XYZ file of C-alpha atoms in Angstrom:
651
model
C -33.496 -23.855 -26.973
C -35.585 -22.210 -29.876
C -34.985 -18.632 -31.022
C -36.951 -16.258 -29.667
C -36.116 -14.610 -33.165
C -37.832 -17.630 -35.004
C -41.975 -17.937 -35.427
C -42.778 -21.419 -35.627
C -46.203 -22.096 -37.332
C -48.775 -23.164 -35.408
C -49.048 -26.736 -34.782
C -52.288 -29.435 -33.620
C -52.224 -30.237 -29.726
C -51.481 -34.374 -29.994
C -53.359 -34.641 -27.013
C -57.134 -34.192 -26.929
C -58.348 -31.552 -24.532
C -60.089 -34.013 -21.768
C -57.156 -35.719 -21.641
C -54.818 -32.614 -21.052
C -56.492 -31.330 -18.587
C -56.271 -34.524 -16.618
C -52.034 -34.599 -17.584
C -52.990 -38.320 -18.664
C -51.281 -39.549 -21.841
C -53.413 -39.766 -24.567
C -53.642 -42.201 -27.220
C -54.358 -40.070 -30.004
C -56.927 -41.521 -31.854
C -59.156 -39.283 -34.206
C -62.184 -38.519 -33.872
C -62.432 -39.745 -30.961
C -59.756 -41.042 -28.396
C -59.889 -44.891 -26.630
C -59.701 -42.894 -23.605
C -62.361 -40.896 -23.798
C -64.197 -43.794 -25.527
C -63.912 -45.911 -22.631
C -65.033 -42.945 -20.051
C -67.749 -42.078 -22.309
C -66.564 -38.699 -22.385
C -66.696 -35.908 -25.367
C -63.084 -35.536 -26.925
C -62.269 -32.570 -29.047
C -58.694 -31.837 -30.490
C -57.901 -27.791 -30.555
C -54.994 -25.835 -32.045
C -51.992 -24.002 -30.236
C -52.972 -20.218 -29.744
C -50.396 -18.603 -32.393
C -46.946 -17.616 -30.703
C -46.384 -14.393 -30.437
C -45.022 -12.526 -33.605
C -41.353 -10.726 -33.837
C -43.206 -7.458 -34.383
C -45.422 -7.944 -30.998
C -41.895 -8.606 -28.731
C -40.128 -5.313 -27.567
C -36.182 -4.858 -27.843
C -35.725 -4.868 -23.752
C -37.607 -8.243 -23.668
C -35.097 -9.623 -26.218
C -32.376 -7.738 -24.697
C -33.242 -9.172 -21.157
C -33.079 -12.752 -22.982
C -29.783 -12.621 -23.611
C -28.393 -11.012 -20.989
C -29.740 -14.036 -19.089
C -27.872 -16.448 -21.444
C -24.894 -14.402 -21.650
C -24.697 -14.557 -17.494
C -25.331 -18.043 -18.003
C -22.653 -18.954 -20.229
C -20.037 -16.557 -18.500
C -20.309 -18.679 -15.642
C -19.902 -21.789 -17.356
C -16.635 -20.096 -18.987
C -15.257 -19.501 -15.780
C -15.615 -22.679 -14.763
C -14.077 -24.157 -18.096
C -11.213 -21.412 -17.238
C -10.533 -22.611 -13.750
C -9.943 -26.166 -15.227
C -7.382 -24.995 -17.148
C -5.188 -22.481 -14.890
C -1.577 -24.373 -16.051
C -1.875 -21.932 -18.732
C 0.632 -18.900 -17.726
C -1.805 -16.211 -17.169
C 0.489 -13.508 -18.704
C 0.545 -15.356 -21.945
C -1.475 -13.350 -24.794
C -3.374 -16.167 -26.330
C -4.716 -16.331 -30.045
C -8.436 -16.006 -30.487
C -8.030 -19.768 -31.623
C -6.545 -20.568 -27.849
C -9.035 -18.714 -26.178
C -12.253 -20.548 -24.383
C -14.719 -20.867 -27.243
C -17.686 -20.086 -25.157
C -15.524 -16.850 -24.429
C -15.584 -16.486 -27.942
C -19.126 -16.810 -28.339
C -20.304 -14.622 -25.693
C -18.271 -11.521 -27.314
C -19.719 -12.766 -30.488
C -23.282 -12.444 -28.771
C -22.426 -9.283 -27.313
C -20.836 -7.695 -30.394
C -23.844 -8.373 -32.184
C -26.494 -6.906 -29.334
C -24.701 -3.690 -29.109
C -24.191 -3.319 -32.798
C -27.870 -3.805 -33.417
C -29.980 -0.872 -34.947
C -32.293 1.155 -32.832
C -29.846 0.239 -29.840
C -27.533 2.988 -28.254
C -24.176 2.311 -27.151
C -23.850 2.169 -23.683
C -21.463 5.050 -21.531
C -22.036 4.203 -18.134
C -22.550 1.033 -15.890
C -25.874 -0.845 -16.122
C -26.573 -4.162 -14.910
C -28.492 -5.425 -17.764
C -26.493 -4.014 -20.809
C -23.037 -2.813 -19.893
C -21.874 -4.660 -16.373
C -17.859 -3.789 -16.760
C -15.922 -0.973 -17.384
C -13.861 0.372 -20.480
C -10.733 -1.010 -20.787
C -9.469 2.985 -20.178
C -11.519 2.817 -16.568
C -9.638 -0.768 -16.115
C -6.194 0.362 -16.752
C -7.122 2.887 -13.969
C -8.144 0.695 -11.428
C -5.431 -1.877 -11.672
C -3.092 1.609 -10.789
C -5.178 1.894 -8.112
C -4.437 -1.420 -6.903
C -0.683 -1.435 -7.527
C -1.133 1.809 -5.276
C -3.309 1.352 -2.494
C -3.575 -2.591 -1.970
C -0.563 -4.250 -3.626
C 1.541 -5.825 -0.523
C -0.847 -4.018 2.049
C -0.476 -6.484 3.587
C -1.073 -9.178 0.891
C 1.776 -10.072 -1.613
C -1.353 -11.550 -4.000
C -0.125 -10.294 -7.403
C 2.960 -9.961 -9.598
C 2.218 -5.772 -10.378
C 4.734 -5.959 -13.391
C 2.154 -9.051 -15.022
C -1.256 -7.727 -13.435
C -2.284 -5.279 -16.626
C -1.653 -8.449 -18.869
C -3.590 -10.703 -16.460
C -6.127 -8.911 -15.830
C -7.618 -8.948 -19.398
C -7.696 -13.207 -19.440
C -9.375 -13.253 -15.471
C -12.580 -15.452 -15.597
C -15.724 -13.077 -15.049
C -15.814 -14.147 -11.170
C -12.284 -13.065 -10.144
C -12.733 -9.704 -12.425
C -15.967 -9.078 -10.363
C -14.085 -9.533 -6.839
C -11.361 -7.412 -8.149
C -13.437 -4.830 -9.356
C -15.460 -4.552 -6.242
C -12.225 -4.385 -3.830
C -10.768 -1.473 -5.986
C -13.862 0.421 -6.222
C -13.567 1.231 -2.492
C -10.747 3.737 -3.174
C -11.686 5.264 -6.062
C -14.126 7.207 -8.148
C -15.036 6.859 -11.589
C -17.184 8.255 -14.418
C -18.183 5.203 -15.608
C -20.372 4.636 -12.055
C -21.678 8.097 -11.209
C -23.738 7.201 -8.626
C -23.998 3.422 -8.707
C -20.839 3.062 -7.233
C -22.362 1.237 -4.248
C -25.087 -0.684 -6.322
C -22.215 -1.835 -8.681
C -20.006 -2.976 -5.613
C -22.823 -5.079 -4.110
C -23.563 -6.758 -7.439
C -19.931 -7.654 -8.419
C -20.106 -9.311 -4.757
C -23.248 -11.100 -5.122
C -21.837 -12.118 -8.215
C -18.798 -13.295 -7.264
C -19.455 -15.148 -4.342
C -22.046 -17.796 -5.400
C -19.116 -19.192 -8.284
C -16.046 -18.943 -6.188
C -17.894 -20.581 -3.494
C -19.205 -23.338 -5.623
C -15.485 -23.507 -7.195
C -14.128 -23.611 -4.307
C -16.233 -27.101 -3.206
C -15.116 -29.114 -6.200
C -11.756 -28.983 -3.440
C -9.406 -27.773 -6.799
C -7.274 -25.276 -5.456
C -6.837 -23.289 -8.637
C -4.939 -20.037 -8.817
C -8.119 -18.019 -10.414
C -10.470 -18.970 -6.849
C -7.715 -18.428 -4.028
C -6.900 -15.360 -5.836
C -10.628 -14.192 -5.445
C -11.687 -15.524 -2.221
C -8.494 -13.195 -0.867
C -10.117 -10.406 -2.647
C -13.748 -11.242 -1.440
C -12.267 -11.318 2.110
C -10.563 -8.011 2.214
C -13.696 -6.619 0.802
C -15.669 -8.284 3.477
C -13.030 -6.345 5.868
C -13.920 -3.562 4.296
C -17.536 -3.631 5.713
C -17.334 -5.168 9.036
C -18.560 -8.871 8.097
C -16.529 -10.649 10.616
C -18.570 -13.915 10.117
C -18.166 -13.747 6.274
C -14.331 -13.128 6.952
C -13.824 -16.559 8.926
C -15.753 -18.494 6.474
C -14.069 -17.068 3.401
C -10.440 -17.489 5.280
C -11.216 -20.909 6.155
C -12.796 -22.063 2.733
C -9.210 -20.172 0.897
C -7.059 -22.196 3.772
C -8.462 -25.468 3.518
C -7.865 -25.321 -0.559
C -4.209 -23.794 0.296
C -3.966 -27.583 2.048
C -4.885 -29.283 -1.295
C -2.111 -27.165 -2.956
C 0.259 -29.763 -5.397
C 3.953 -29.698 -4.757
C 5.839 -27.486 -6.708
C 7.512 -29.452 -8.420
C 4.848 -30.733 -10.488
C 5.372 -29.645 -14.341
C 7.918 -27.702 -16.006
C 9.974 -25.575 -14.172
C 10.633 -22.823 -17.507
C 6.983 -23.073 -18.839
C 5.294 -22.994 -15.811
C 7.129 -20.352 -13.692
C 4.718 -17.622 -13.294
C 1.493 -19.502 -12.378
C 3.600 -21.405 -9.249
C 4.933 -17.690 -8.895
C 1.090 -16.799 -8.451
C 0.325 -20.126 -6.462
C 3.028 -18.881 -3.987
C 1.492 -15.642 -3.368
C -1.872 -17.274 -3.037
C -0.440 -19.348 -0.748
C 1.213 -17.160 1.412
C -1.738 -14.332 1.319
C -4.100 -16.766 2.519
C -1.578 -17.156 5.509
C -1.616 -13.822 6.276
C -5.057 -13.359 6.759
C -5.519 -16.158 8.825
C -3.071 -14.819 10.763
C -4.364 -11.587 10.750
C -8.472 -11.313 10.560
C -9.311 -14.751 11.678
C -9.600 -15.930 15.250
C -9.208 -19.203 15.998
C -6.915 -22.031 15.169
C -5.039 -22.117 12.401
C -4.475 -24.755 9.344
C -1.382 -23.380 8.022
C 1.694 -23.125 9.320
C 5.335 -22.036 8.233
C 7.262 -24.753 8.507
C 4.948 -27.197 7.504
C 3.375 -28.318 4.295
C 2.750 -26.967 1.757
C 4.193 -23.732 2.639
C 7.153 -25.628 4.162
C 7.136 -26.451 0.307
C 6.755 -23.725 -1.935
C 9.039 -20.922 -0.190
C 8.184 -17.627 0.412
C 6.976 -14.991 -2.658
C 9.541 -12.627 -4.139
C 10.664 -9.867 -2.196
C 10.767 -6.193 -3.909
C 14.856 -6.018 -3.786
C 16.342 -3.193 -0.708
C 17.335 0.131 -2.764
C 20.196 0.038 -4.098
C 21.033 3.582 -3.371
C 21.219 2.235 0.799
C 23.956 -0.312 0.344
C 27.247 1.306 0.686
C 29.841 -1.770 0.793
C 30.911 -2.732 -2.917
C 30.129 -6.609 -2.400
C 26.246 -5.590 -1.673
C 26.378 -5.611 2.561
C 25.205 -3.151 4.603
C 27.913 -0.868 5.772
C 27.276 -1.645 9.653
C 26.246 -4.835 9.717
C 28.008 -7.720 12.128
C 28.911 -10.972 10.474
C 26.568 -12.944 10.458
C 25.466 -16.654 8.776
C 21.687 -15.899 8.864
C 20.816 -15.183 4.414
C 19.046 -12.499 3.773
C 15.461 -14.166 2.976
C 13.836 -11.002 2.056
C 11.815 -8.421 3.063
C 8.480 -10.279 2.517
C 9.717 -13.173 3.992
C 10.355 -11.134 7.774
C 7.038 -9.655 7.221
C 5.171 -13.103 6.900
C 6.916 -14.623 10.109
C 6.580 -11.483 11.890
C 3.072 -11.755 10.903
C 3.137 -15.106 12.718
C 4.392 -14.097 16.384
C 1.715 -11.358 16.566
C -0.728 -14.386 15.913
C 0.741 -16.495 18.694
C 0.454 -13.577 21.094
C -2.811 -13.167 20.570
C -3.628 -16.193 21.246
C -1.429 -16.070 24.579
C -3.808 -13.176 25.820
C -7.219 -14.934 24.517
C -6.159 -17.731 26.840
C -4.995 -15.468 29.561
C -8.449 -13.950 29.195
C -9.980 -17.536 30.391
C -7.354 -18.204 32.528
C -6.072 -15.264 34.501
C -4.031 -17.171 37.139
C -1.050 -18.147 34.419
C 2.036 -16.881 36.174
C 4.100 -14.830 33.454
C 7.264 -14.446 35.171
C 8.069 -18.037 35.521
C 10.302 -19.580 32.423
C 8.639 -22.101 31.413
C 5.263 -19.901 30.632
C 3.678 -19.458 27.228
C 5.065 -15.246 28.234
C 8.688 -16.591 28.000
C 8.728 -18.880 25.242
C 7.304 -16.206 22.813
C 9.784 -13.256 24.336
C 12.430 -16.287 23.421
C 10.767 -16.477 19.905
C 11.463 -12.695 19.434
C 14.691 -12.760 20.525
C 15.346 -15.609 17.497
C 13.137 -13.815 15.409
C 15.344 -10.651 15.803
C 18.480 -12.858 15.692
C 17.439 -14.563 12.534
C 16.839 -11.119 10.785
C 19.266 -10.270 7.835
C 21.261 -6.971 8.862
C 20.225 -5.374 5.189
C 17.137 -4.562 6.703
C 17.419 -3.440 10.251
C 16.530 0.392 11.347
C 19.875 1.163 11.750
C 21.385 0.222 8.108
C 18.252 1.779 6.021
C 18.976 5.340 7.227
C 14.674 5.895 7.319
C 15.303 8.886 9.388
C 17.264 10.353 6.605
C 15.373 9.430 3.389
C 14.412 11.571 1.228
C 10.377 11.821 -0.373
C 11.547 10.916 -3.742
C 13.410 7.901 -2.662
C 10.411 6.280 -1.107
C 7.942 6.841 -4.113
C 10.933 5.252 -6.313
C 11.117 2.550 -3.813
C 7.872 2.203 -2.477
C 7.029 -1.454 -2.464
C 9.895 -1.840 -0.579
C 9.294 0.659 2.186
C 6.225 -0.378 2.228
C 7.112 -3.731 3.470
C 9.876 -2.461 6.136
C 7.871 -0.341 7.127
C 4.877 -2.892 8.302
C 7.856 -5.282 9.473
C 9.316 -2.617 11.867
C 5.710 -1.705 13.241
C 4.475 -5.366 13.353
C 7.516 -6.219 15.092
C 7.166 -3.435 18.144
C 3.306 -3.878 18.457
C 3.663 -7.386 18.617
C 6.219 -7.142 21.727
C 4.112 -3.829 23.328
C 1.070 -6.145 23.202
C 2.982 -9.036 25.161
C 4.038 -6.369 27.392
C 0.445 -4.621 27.500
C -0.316 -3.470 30.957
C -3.725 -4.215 31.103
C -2.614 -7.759 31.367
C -0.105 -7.199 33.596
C -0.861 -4.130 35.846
C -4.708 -3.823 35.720
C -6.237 -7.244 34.506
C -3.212 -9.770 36.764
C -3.663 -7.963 40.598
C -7.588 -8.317 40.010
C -7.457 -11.866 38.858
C -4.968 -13.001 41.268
C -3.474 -12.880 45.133
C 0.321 -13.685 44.071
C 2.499 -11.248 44.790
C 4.090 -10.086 41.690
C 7.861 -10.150 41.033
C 8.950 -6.345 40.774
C 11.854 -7.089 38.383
C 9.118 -8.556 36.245
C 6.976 -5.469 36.551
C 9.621 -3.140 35.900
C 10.720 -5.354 32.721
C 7.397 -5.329 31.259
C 6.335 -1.682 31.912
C 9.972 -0.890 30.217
C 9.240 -3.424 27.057
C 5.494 -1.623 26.651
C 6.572 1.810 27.144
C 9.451 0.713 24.700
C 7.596 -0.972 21.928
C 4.921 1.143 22.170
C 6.392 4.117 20.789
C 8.299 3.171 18.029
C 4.909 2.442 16.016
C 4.086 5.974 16.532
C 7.768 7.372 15.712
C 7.611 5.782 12.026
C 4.108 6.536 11.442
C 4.694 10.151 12.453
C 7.810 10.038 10.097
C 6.257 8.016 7.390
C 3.318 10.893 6.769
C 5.600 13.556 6.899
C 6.296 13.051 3.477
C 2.818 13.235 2.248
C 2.783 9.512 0.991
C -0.284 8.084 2.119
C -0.329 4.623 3.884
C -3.433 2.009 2.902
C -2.885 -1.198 5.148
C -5.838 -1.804 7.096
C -3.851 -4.349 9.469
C -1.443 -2.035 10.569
C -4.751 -0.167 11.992
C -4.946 -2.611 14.563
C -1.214 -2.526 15.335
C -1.333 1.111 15.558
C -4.800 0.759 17.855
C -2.770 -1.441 20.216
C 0.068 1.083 21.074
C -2.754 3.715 21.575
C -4.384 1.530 24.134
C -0.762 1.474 25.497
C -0.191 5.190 25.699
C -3.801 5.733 26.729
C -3.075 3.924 30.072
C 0.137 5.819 30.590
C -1.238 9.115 30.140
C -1.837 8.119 33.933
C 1.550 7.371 34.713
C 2.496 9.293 37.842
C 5.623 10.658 35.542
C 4.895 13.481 34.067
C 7.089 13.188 31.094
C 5.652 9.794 30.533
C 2.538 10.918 30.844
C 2.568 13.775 28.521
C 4.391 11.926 25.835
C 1.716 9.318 25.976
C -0.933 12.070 25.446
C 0.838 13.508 22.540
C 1.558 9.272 20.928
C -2.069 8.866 21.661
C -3.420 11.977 19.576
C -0.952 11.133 16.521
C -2.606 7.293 16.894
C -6.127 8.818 16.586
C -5.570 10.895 14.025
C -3.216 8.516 12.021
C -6.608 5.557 12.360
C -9.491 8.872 11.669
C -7.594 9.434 8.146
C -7.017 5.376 7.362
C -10.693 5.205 8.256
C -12.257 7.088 5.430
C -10.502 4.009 3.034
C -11.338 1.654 5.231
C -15.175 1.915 6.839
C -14.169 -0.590 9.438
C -11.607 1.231 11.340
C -14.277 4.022 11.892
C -15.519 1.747 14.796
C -11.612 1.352 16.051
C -11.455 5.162 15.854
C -14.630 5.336 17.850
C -13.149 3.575 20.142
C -10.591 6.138 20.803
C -12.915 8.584 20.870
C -14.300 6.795 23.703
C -11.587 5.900 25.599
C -10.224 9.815 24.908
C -13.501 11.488 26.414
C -12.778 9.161 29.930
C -9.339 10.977 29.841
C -11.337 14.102 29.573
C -13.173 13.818 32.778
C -9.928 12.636 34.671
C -7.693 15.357 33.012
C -4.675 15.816 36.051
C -5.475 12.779 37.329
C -2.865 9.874 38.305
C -5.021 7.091 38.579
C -6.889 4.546 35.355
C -10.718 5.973 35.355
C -13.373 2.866 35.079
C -13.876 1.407 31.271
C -15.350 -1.133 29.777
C -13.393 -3.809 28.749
C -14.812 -4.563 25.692
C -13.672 -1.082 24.391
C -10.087 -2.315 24.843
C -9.941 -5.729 24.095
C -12.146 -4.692 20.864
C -8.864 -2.431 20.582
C -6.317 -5.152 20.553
C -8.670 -8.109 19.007
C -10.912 -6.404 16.569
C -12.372 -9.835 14.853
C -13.422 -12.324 17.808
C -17.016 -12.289 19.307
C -17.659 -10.081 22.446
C -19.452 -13.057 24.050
C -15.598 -14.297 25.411
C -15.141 -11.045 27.095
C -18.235 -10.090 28.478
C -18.928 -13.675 30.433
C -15.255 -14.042 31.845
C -14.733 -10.236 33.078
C -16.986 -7.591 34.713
C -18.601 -5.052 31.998
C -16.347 -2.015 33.354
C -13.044 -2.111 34.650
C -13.077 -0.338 38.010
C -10.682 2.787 38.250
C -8.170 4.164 40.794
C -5.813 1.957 39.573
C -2.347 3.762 39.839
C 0.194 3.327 37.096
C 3.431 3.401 38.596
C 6.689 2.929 35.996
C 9.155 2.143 38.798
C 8.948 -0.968 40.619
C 12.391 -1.371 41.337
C 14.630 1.512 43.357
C 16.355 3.490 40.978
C 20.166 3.708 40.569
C 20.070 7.186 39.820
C 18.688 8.816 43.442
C 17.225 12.425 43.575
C 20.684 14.947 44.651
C 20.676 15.759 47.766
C 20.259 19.819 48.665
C 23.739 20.770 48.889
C 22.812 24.415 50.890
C 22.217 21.921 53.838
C 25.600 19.793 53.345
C 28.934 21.209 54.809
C 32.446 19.800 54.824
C 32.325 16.383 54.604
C 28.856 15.632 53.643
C 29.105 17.650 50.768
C 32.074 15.779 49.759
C 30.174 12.365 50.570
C 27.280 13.782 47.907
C 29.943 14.812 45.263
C 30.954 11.100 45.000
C 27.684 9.028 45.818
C 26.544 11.816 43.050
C 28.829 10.315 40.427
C 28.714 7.148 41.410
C 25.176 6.921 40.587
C 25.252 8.451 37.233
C 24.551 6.457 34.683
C 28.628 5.978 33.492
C 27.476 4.546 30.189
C 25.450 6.987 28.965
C 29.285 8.906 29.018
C 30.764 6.993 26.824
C 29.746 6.762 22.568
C 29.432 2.707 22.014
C 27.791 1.934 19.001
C 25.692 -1.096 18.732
C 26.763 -1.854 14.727
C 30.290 -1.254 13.157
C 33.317 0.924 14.832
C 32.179 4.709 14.304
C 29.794 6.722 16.186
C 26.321 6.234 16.038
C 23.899 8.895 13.131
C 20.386 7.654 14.861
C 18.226 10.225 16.632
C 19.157 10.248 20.379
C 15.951 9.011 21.539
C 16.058 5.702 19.395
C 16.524 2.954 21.463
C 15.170 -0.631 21.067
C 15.039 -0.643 17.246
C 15.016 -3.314 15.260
């Protein structure tokens, strides 16, 4: 490509005009051509009009020139650097290591911005200065480590990010940059905030995408399609979501073994392949419908284990050989906290996929033991059985921990914390009563088991309210919580306590009221991160202004069932709802919480007994108090128990 810098002189046309206009090849005889010879035709030769002159170009053209070639040549870089991701990431390399067109392009750059007449850029502009100071940088991989690190993906190594970050190819720095941007503001974008995000992702995208078809699952393009997608989360693009998921999962599947290559030298990048791995497994599990390509136990993340955990506190193990002080014995090794939170992850998927089915086929019977409901409550059970005893409710002490011990720990809470409300919203949602109360007697003429109704209006009102009981303690130390997913666990307990704020017990009911207000205002705050849970909180709002109208009342008022199931399934089309179920949901339906007869009986008036029958009351009276409740049995170790009296069913 010539200079634009350089002025050729002007040079004879080797074509004669006749023949040029035509686009014939001509033979280039002078004075006159055979061509034009043989057509009888006048030929005449002209001169080039002169080029135009250094002096005549202005600086922006010249600047907009290589801007073009710079954007040109970054791509091509990253590219080059995706070819060549065996490299540790975190290593500093020598100008001499570094991509030479890298090396150009800061050459080119160097010399633009150092040229005379020129100022030096101070804020973002797409054609001169595209990415922030390395000041503004440092900031916004803080905000990261804060506000998306392990919520909910494990995707980077915080202690190596600042050193990574400096050596990402220019796609994956884009889709970082655009992510981060959503939770912060900085001097260096004034107002283009917005215009910057949308050009990092229409930057982005076109590369990774075209990456990602050469089928080479490098580190660099998983790493940035998981960015891409929670950014398309971010803004409501479901579609985009599934294809970006998909693309990322299908590349997970071309993963190498892990034991390729040197165990010492290449350590961190199959430390970063891991987390790419496992990420991508998340949100598949999480934001896309449908089924799935990747599974646990299976290849290749059968293969490459599960990422590091962030170690349990030291300060919360009281035993001197590391154990937790009320733990039982038990075989099951403690696999981490990230490793619960991934197959945690996994049941919620499966029971969402129970209730999608239930939605086409509404005549499954639950209650028998060999339906899809039985095998996943068995799956809990195994799942809570599995569990090391490190991290269980009752060996953290969360009720008792101080502020400054979470910020020192955070990463860590972080985790139990999603684990503990994962695990409870998962089991509320099996146990959801719109399946079982409201959406079962309309779909079918079997007489339901009692036992089973009581058992699953127990398990929801259970579940349900221990997401709300660590949310409510979780913000009352100030520290702000950032993981969109646990948004839609938190929107499926308030469906939960929604419905029982028409429980014909009052104290149900007005607990349900009060978990239902903390769950709206707990998804209102999370939204102004987050501009898709606005809709979920809207939702709420919607559901909250039918309880309005049917304040006092004992009985469901009609909804529509999209509004719920948008509630508890957030990312698949409408279109499966609205042809398989009536638009609203009609109301009246009561919501009684005891199916069976009680043990405990109302006490009879004793001013009516005398003699005898008051003696008969005394005893039936104690006989149907609840004996155990009398006595102080722990559940873990020998002394009595320090948990709050009203927590039952933890995990």
């Amino acid at each position: 490509m010539a200079s634009p810098l350089l002025t050729p002189e002007p040079r004879a046309r080797q074509a004669c005009e006749p023949c040029r206009k035509k686009k014939t090849k001509c033979p280039g005889e002078r004075p006159i051509c055979s061509f034009c010879r043989r057509l009888n035709q006048r030929c005449t030769y002209g001169r080039s009009s002169d080029p135009p002159t250094r002096s005549s170009e202005s600086r922006q053209e010249t600047r907009e020139r290589l801007r073009r070639l710079e954007s040109r040549l970054e791509r091509i870089d990253g590219f080059f650097q995706t070819l060549t991701d065996r490299a540790p990431q975190d290593a500093m390399p020598s100008p001499q290591a570094q991509p030479f067109l890298h090396r150009i392009l800061q050459g080119q750059t160097e010399t633009l911005l150092s040229a005379p007449g020129i100022p030096q850029p101070q804020s973002f502009d797409p054609s001169r200065c595209l990415y922030p100071p390395p000041e503004a940088l440092t900031r916004l991989v803080n905000v990261y480590t804060e506000k998306v690190h392990s919520q909910p993906l494990p995707l980077f190594d915080k202690e190596r990010l600042s050193a990574q970050i400096r050596h990402f190819p220019d796609f994956l720095l884009q889709a970082f940059l655009a992510l981060t941007l959503l939770f912060v503001e900085l001097p260096f974008y004034g107002d283009a905030k917005a215009q910057a995000i949308e050009l990092y992702l229409r930057s982005a995208r076109p590369t990774v995408i075209q990456l990602a078809a050469e089928g080479t699952p490098s580190v660099p393009v998983l790493q940035a399609l998981c960015l891409l997608t929670l950014s398309d989360v971010a803004a409501g693009r479901h579609a985009r979501v599934w294809m970006d998921v998909g693309i990322a999962a299908r590349l997970v599947l071309c993963v190498s073994p892990t034991g390729a290559g040197s165990a010492t030298e290449y350590a961190s990048t199959r430390d970063d392949q891991t987390r790419c791995c496992w990420s991508v497994f998340m949100l598949e599990r999480v934001f896309a419908p449908g089924p799935s390509l990747l599974h646990i136990d299976s290849y290749p993340l059968g293969r490459v284990g599960y990422p590091v955990s962030p170690p349990r506190p030291r300060s919360l193990m009281a035993n001197d050989d590391g154990s937790a002080p009320n733990a039982f014995a038990s075989s099951a090794a403690d696999l981490g906290i990230q490793a619960y939170c991934l197959q945690v992850t996994g049941l919620w998927y499966e029971v969402l996929g129970y209730l999608r089915q239930r939605l086409a086929n509404p005549t499954d019977d639950p209650w028998i033991a060999s339906s899809r409901h039985h095998t996943l409550v068995a799956q809990y059970y195994e799942f809570e059985t599995g569990i090391s005893q490190l991290h269980r409710y009752r060996n953290v002490g969360f009720h008792t921990i101080t502020s400054s011990e979470l910020l020192q720990h955070k990463e860590y809470w972080t985790a139990w914390l999603y684990l503990q409300v994962a695990f409870h919203a998962g089991q509320a949602l099996l146990h959801h009563p719109l399946f079982h109360v409201t959406h079962v007697r309309r779909a079918s003429s079997k007489f339901q088991p009692p036992s089973f109704l009581q058992q699953t209006i127990d398990q929801a009102l259970l579940h349900s309210g221990w997401p709300t009981r660590l949310i409510r303690t979780w913000e009352k130390h100030g520290i702000e919580i950032n993981d969109p997913f646990l948004a839609q666990l938190v929107a499926t307990a308030a469906s939960i306590h929604w419905i029982f704020q028409f429980a014909s017990e009052k104290a149900i009911a007005d607990r349900a009221r009060e978990d239902f207000v903390q769950c709206q205002r707990f998804l209102a705050d999370l939204g102004t991160r987050w501009p898709h849970i606005a809709g979920t909180a809207d939702k709420l709002a919607y559901l909250q202004s039918l309880s309005g109208h049917s304040a006092g009342a004992s009985s469901i008022p009609p909804f529509k069932w999209s509004a719920m199931w948008d509630l508890l399934d957030p990312n698949s089309p409408h279109s499966s709802v609205e042809e398989t179920h009536l638009a609203f949901v009609p109301g009246g339906q009561q919501i009684a919480t005891q199916h069976l007869v009680p043990l405990r009986e109302s006490p009879p008036n004793r001013s009516l007994l005398r003699g005898e029958d008051e003696v008969l009351a005394s005893s039936s009276e104690w006989m149907n108090s609840d004996f155990f409740s009398l006595l102080d049995v722990p559940y873990f170790g020998q002394g009595p128990s320090q948990l709050p009296p009203d927590c039952h069913g933890e995990l």
